[in-house]
JSON list of C-alpha atoms in Angstrom, two decimals:
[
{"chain": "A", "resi": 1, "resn": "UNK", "atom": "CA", "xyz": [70.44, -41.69, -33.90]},
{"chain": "A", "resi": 2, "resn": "UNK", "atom": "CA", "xyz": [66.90, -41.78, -34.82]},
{"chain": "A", "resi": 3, "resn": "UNK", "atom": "CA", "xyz": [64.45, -39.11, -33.87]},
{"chain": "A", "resi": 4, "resn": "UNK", "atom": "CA", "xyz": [61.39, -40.49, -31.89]},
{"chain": "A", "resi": 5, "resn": "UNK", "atom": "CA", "xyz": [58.51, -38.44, -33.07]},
{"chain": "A", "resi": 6, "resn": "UNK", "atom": "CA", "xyz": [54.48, -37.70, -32.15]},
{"chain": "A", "resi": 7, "resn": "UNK", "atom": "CA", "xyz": [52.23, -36.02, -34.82]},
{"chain": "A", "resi": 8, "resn": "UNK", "atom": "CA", "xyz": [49.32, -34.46, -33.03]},
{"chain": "A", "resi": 9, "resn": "UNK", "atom": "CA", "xyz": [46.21, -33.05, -34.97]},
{"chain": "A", "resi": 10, "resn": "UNK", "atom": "CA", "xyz": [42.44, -33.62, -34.87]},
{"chain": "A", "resi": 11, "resn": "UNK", "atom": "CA", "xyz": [42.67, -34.12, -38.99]},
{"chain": "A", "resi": 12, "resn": "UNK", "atom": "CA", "xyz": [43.18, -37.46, -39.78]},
{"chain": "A", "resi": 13, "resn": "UNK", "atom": "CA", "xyz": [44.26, -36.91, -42.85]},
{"chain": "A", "resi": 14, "resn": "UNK", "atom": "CA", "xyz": [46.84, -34.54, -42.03]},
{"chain": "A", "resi": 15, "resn": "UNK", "atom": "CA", "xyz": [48.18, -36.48, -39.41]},
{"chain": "A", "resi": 16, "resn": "UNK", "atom": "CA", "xyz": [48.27, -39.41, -41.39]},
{"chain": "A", "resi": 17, "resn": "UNK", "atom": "CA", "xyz": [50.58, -37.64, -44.01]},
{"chain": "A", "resi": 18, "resn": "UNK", "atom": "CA", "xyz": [52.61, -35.74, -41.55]},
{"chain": "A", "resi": 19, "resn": "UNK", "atom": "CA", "xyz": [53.58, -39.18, -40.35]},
{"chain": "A", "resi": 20, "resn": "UNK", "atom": "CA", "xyz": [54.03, -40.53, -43.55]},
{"chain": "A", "resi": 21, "resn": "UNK", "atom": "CA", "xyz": [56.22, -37.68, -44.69]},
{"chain": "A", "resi": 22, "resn": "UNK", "atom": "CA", "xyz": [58.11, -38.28, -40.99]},
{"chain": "A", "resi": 23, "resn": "UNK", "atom": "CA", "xyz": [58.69, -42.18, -41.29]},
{"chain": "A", "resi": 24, "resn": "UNK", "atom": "CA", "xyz": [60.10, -41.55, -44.96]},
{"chain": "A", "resi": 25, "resn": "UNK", "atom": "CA", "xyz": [62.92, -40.03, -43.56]},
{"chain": "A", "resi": 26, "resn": "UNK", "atom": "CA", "xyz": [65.53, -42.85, -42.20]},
{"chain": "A", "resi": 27, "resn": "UNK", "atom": "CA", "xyz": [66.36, -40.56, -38.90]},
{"chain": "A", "resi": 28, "resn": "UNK", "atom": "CA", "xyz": [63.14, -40.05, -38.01]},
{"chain": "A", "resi": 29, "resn": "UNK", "atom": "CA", "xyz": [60.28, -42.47, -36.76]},
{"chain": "A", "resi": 30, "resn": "UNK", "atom": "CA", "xyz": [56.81, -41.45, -35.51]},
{"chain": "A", "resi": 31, "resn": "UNK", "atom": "CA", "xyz": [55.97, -43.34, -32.52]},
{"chain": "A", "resi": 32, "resn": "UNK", "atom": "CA", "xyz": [52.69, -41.95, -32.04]},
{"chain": "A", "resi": 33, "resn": "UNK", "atom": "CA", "xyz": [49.58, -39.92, -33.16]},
{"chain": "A", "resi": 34, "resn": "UNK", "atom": "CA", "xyz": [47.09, -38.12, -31.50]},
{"chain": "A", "resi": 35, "resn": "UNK", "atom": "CA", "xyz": [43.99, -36.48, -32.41]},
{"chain": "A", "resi": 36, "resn": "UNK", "atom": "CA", "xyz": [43.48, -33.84, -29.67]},
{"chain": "A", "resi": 37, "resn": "UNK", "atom": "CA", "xyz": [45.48, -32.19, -26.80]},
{"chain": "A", "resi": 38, "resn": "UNK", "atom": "CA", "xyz": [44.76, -34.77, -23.80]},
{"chain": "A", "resi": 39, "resn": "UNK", "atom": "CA", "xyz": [45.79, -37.81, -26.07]},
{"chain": "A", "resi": 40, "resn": "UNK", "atom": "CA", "xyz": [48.57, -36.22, -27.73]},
{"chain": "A", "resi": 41, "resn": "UNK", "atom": "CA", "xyz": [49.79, -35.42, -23.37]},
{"chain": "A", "resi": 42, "resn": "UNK", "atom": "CA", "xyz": [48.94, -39.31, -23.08]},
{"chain": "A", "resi": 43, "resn": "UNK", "atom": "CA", "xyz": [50.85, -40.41, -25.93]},
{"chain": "A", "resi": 44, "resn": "UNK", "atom": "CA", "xyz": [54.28, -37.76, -24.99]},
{"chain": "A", "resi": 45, "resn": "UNK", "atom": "CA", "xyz": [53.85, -39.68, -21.22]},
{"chain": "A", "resi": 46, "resn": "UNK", "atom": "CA", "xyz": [53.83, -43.42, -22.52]},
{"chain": "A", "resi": 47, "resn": "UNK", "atom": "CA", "xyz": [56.06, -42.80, -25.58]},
{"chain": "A", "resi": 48, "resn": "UNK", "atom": "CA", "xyz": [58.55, -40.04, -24.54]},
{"chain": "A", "resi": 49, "resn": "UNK", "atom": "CA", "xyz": [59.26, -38.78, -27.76]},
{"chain": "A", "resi": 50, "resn": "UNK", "atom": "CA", "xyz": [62.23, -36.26, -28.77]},
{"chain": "A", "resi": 51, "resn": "UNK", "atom": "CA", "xyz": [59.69, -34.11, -30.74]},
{"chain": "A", "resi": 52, "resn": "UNK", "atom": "CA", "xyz": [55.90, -33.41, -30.94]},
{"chain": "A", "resi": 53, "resn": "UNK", "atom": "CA", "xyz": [54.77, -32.08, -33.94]},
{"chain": "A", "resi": 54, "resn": "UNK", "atom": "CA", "xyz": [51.50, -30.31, -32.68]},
{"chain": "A", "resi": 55, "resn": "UNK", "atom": "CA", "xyz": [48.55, -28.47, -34.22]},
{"chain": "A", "resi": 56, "resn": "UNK", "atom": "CA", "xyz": [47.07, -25.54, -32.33]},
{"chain": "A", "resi": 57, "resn": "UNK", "atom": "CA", "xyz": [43.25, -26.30, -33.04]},
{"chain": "A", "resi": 58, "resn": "UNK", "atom": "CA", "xyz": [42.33, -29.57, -31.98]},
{"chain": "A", "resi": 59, "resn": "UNK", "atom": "CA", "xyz": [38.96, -30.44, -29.98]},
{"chain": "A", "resi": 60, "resn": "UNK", "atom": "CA", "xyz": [38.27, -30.67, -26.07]},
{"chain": "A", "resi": 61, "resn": "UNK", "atom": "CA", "xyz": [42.24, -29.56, -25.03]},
{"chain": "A", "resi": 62, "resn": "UNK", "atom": "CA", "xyz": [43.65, -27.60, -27.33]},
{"chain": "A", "resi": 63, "resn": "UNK", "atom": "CA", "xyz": [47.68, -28.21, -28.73]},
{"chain": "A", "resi": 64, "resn": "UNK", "atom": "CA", "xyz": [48.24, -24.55, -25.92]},
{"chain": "A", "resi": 65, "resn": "UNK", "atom": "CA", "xyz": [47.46, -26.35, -23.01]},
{"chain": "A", "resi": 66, "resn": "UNK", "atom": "CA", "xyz": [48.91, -29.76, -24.09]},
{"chain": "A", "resi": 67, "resn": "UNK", "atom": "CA", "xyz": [51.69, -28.06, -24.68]},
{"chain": "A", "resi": 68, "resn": "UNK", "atom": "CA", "xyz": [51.73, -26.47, -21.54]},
{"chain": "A", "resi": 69, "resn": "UNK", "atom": "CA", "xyz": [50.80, -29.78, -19.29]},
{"chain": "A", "resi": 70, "resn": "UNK", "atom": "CA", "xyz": [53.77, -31.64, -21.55]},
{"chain": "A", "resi": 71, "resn": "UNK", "atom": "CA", "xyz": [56.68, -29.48, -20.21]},
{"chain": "A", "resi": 72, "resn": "UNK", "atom": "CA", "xyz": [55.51, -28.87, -16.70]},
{"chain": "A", "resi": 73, "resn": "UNK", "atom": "CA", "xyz": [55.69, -32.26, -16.28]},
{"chain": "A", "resi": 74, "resn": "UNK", "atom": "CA", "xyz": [59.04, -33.10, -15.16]},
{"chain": "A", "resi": 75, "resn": "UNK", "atom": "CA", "xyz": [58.59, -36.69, -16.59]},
{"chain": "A", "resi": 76, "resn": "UNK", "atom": "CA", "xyz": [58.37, -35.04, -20.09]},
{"chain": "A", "resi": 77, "resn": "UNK", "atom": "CA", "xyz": [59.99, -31.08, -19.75]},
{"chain": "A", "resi": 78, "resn": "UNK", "atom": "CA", "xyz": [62.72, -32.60, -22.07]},
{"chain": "A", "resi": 79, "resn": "UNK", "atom": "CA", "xyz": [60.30, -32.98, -25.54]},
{"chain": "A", "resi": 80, "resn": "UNK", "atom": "CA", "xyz": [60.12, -30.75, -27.75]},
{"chain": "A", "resi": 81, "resn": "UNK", "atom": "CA", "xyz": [57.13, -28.92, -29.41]},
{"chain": "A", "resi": 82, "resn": "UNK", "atom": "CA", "xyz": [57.06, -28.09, -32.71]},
{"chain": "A", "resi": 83, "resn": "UNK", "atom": "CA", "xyz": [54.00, -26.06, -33.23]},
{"chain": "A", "resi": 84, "resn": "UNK", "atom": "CA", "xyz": [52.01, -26.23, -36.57]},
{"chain": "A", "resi": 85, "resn": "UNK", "atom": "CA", "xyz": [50.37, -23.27, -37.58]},
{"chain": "A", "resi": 86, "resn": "UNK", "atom": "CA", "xyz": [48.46, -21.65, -40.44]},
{"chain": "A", "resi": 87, "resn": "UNK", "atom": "CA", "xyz": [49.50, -18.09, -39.76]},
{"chain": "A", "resi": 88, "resn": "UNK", "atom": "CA", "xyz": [46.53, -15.93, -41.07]},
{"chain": "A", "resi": 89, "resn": "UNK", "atom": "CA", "xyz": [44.20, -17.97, -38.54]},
{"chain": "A", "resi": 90, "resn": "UNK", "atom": "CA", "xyz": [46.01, -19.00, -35.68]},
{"chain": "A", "resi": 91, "resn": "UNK", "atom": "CA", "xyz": [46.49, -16.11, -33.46]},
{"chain": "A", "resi": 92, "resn": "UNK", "atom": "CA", "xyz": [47.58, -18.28, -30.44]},
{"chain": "A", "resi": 93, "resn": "UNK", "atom": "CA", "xyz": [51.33, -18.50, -31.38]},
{"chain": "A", "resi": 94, "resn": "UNK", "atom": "CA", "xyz": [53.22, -16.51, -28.89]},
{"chain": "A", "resi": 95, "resn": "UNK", "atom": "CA", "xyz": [50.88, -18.02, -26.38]},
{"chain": "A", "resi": 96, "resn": "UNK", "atom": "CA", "xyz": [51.94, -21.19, -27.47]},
{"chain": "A", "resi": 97, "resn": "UNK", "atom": "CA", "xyz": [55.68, -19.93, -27.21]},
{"chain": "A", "resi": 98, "resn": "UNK", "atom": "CA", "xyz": [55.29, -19.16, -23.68]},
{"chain": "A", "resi": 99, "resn": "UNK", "atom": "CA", "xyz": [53.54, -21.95, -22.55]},
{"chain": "A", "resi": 100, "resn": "UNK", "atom": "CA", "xyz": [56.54, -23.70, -23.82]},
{"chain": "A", "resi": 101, "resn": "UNK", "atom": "CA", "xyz": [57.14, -24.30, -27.44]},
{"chain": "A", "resi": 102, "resn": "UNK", "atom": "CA", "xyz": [60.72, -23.91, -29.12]},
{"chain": "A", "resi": 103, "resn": "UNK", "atom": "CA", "xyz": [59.11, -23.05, -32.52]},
{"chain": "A", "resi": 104, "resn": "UNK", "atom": "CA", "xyz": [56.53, -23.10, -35.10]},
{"chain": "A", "resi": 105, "resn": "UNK", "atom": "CA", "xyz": [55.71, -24.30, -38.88]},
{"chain": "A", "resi": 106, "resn": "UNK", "atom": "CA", "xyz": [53.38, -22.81, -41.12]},
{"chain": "A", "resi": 107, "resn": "UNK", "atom": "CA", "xyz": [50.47, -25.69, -42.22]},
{"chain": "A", "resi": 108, "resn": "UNK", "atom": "CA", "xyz": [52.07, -25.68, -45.83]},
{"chain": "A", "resi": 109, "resn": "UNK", "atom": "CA", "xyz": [55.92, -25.71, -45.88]},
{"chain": "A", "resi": 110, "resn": "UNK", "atom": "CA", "xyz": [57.47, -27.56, -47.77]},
{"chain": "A", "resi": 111, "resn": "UNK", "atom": "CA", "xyz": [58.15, -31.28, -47.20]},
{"chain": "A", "resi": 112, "resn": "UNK", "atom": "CA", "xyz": [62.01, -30.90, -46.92]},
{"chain": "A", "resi": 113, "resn": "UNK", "atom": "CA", "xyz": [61.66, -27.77, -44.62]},
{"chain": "A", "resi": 114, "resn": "UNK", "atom": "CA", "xyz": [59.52, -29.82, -42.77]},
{"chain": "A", "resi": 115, "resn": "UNK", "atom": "CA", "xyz": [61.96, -32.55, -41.79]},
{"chain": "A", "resi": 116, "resn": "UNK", "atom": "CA", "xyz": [64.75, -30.20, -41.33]},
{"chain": "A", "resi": 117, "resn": "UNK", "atom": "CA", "xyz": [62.64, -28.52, -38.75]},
{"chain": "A", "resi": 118, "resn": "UNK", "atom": "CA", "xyz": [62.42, -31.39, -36.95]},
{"chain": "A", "resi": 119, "resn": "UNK", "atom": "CA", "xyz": [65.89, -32.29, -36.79]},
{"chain": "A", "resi": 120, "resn": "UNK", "atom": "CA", "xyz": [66.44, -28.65, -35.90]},
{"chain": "A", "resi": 121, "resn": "UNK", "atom": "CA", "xyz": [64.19, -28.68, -32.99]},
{"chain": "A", "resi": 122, "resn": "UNK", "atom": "CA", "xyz": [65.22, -32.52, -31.97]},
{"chain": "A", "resi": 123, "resn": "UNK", "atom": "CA", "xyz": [69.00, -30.96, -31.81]},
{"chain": "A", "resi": 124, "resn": "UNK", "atom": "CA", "xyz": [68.16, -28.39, -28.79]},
{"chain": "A", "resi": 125, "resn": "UNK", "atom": "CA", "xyz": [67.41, -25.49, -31.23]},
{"chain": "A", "resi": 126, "resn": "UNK", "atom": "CA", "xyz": [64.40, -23.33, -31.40]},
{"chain": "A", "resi": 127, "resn": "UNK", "atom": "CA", "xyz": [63.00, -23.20, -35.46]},
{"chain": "A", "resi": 128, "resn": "UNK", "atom": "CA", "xyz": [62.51, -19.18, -35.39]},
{"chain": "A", "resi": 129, "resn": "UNK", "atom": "CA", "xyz": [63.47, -18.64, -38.47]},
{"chain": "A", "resi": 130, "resn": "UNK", "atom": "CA", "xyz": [63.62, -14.60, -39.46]},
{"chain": "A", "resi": 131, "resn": "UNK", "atom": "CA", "xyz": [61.52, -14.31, -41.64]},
{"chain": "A", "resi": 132, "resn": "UNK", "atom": "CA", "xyz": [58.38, -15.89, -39.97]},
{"chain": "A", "resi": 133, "resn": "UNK", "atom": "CA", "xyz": [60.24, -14.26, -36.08]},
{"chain": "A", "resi": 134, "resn": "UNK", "atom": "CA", "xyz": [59.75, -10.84, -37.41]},
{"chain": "A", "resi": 135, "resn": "UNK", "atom": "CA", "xyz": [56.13, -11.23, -38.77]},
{"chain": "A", "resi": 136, "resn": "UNK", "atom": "CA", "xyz": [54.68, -13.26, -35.94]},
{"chain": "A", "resi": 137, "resn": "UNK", "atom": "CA", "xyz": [56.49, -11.78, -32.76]},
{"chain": "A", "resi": 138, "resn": "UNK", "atom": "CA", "xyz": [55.47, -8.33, -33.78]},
{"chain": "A", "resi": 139, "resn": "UNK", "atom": "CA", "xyz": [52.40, -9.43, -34.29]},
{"chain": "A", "resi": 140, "resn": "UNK", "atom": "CA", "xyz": [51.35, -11.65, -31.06]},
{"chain": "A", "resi": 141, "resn": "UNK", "atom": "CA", "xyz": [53.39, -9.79, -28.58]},
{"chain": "A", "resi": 142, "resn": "UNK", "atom": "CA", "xyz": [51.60, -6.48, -29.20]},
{"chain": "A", "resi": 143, "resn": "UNK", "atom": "CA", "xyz": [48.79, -7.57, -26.93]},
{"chain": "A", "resi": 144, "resn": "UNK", "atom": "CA", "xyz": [50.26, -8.50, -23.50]},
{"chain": "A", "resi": 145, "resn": "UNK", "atom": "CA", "xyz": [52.02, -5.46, -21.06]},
{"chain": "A", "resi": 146, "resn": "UNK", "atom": "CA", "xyz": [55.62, -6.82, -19.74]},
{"chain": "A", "resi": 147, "resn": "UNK", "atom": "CA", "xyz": [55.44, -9.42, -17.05]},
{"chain": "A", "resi": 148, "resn": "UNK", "atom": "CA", "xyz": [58.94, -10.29, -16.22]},
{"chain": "A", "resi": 149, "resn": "UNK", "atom": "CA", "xyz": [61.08, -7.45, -14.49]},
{"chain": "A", "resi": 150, "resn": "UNK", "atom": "CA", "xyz": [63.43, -5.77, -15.60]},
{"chain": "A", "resi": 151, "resn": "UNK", "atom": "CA", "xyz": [65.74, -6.47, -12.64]},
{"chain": "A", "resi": 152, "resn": "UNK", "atom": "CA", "xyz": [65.59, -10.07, -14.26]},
{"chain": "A", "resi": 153, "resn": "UNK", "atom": "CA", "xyz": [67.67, -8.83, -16.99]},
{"chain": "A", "resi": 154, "resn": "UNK", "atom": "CA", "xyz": [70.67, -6.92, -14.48]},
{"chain": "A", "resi": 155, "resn": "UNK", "atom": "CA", "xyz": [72.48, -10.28, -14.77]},
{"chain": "A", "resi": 156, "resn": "UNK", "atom": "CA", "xyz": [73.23, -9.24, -18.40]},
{"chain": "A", "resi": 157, "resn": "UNK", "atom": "CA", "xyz": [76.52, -7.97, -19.20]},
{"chain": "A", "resi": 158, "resn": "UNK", "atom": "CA", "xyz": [75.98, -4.49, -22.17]},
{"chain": "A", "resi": 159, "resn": "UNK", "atom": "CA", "xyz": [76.77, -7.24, -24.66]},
{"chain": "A", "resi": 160, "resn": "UNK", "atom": "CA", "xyz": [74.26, -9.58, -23.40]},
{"chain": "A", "resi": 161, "resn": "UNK", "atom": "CA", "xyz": [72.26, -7.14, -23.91]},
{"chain": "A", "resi": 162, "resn": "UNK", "atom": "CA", "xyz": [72.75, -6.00, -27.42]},
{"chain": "A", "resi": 163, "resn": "UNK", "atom": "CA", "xyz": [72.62, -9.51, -28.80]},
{"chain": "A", "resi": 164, "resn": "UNK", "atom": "CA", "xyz": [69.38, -11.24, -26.27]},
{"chain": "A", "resi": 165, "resn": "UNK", "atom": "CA", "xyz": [67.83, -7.62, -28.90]},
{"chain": "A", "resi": 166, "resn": "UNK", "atom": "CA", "xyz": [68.67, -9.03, -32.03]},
{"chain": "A", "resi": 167, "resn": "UNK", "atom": "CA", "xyz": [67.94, -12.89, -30.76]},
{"chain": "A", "resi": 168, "resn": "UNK", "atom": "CA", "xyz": [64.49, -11.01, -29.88]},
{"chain": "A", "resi": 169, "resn": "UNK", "atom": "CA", "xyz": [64.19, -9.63, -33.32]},
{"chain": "A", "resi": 170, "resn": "UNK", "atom": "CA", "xyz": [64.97, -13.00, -35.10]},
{"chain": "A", "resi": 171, "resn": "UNK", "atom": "CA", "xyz": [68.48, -12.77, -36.22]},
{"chain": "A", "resi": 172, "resn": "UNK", "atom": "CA", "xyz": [70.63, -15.66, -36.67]},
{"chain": "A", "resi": 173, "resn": "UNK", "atom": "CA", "xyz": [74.05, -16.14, -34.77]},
{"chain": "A", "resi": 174, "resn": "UNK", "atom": "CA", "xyz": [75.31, -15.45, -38.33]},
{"chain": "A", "resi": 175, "resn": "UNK", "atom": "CA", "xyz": [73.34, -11.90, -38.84]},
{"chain": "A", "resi": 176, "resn": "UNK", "atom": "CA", "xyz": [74.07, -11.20, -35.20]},
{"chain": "A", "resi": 177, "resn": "UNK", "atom": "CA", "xyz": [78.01, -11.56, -35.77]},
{"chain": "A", "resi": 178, "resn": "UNK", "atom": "CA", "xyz": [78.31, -9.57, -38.89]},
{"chain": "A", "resi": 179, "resn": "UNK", "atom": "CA", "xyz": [76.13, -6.47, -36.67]},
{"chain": "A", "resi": 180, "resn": "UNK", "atom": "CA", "xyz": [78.28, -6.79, -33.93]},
{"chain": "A", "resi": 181, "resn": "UNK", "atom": "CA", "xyz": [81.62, -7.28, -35.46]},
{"chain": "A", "resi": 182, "resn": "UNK", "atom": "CA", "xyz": [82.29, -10.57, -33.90]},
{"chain": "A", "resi": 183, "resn": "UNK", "atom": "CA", "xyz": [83.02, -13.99, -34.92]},
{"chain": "A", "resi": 184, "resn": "UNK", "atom": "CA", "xyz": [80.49, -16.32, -35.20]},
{"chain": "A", "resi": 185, "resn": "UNK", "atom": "CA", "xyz": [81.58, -18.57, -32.86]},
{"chain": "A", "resi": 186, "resn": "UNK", "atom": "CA", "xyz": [81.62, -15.31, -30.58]},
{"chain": "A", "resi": 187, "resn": "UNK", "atom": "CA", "xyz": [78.11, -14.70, -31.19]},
{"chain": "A", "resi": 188, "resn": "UNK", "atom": "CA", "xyz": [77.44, -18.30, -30.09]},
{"chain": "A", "resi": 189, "resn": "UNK", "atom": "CA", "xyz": [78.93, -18.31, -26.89]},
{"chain": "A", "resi": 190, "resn": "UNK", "atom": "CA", "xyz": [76.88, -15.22, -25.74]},
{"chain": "A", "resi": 191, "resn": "UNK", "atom": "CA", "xyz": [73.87, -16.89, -26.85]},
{"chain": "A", "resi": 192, "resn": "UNK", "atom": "CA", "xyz": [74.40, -20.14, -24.63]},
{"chain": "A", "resi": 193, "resn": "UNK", "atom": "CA", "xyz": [75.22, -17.86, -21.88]},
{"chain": "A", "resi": 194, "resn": "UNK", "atom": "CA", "xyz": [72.23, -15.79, -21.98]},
{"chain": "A", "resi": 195, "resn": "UNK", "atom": "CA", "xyz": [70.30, -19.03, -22.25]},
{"chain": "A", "resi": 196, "resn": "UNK", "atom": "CA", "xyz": [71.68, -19.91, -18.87]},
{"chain": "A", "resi": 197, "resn": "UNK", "atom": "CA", "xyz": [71.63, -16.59, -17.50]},
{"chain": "A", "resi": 198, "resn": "UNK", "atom": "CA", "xyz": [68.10, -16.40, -17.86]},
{"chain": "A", "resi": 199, "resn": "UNK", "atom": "CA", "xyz": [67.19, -20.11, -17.04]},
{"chain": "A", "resi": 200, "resn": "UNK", "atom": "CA", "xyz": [65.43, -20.53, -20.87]},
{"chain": "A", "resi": 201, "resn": "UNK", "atom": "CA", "xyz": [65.17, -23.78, -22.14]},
{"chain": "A", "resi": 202, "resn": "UNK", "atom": "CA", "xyz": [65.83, -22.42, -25.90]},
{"chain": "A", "resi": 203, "resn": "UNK", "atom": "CA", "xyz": [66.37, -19.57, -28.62]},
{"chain": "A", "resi": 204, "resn": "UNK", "atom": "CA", "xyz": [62.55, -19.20, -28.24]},
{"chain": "A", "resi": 205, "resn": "UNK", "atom": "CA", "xyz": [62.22, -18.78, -24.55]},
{"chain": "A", "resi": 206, "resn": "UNK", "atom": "CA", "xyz": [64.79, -15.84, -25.10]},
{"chain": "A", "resi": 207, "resn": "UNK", "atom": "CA", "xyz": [62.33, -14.40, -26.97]},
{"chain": "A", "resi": 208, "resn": "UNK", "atom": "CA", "xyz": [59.30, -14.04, -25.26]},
{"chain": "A", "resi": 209, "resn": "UNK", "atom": "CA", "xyz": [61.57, -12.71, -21.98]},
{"chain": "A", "resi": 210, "resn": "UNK", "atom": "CA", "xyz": [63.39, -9.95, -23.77]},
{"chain": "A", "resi": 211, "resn": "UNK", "atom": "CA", "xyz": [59.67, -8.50, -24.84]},
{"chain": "A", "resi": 212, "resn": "UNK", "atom": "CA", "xyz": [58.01, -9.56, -21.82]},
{"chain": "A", "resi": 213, "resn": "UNK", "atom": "CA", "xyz": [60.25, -7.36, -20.08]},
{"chain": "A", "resi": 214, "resn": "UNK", "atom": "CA", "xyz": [59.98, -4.80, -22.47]},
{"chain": "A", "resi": 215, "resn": "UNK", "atom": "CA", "xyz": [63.60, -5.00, -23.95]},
{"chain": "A", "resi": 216, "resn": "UNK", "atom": "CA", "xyz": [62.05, -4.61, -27.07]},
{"chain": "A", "resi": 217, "resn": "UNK", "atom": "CA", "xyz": [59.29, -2.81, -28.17]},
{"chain": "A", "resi": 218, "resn": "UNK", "atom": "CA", "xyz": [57.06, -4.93, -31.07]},
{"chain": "A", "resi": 219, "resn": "UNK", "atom": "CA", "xyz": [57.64, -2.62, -34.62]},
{"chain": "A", "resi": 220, "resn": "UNK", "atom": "CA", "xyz": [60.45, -0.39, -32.86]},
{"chain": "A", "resi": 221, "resn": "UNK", "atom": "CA", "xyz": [63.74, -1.09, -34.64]}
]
């Protein structure tokens, strides 16, 4: 099944090699580019892609509010965004994780974690890898007080708990099983449960609830 994707960022030349890097791969085919926010909502509307590969900095509408217009529209809610970042710059990443997102790249990964991202992302998961989770959540979420009750969260069983903390903190279902002494598959299920507990989309709109109503505290272990 081939992966219908959109490359959106005011650089032609990156586009253009984002989408040649995209077409090489046979399971993926761009079917659009854009070179700021209000095209690249156009282009998601007229092309309905599985994936938009957007850039945070782009003129007039930046990839934040695209991103935001692209899955409040009910005609497009099902796309994913794949934000592309260059982390000592952008500073608009959780912001772009709330407004929707269900992950982020760094401007220079690698070509093959590139693709794999978007595969990741067009399968229903949110790319928040570990390594980059830890950095950038702590980072971003600093700022903002908690702004979803905590009553939300009394739908949670203890367990529900315990893991939405470590899904918060960027573990994998892997890393999560081995903490908790429970399978794998375990750890799964009570990750698909909290996502429809808590009415998130992905692994990344976990995220931003379990800090936004203070479940976790950025740099607190």
């Amino acid at each position: 099944m081939t992966i219908r994707v959109v490359v959106a960022d005011d650089q032609a030349l990156v586009r253009g090699g984002f989408s040649v890097l995209l077409n090489s791969a046979p399971d993926i085919d761009v079917v659009g580019e854009a070179g700021d926010g209000a095209e690249a909502v156009d282009v998601v509307l007229r092309e309905r892609p599985d994936v938009v590969l957007m850039d945070i900095r782009m003129p007039m509408t930046d990839g934040i509010e695209a991103t935001r217009r692209i899955i409040a529209d009910e005609r497009t809610s099902a796309t994913r965004i794949l934000i592309v970042t260059t982390f000592d710059l952008d500073e608009y990443v959780y912001d772009g994780l709330r407004a929707g997102a269900s992950g982020f790249l760094l401007k220079d990964t690698r070509p093959d974690v590139l693709l794999e991202a978007v595969r990741v992302v067009a399968a229903g998961e949110a790319l928040l890898a570990p390594q980059i989770t830890r950095r950038l959540i702590e980072e971003f979420t600093a700022r903002p007080a908690p702004t979803v009750p905590a009553t939300s969260l009394e739908v949670l069983t203890e367990r529900e708990r315990e893991v939405l903390v470590l899904v918060a903190r960027g573990h994998s279902n892997a890393e999560i099983a081995e903490m908790l002494f429970m399978s794998p598959a375990t750890s799964k299920t009570h990750v698909s449960r909290l996502l429809m507990k808590l009415e998130s989309r992905d692994r990344a709109q976990l995220v931003m609830k379990a800090y936004e109503a203070g479940l976790v505290t950025p740099g607190v272990a």
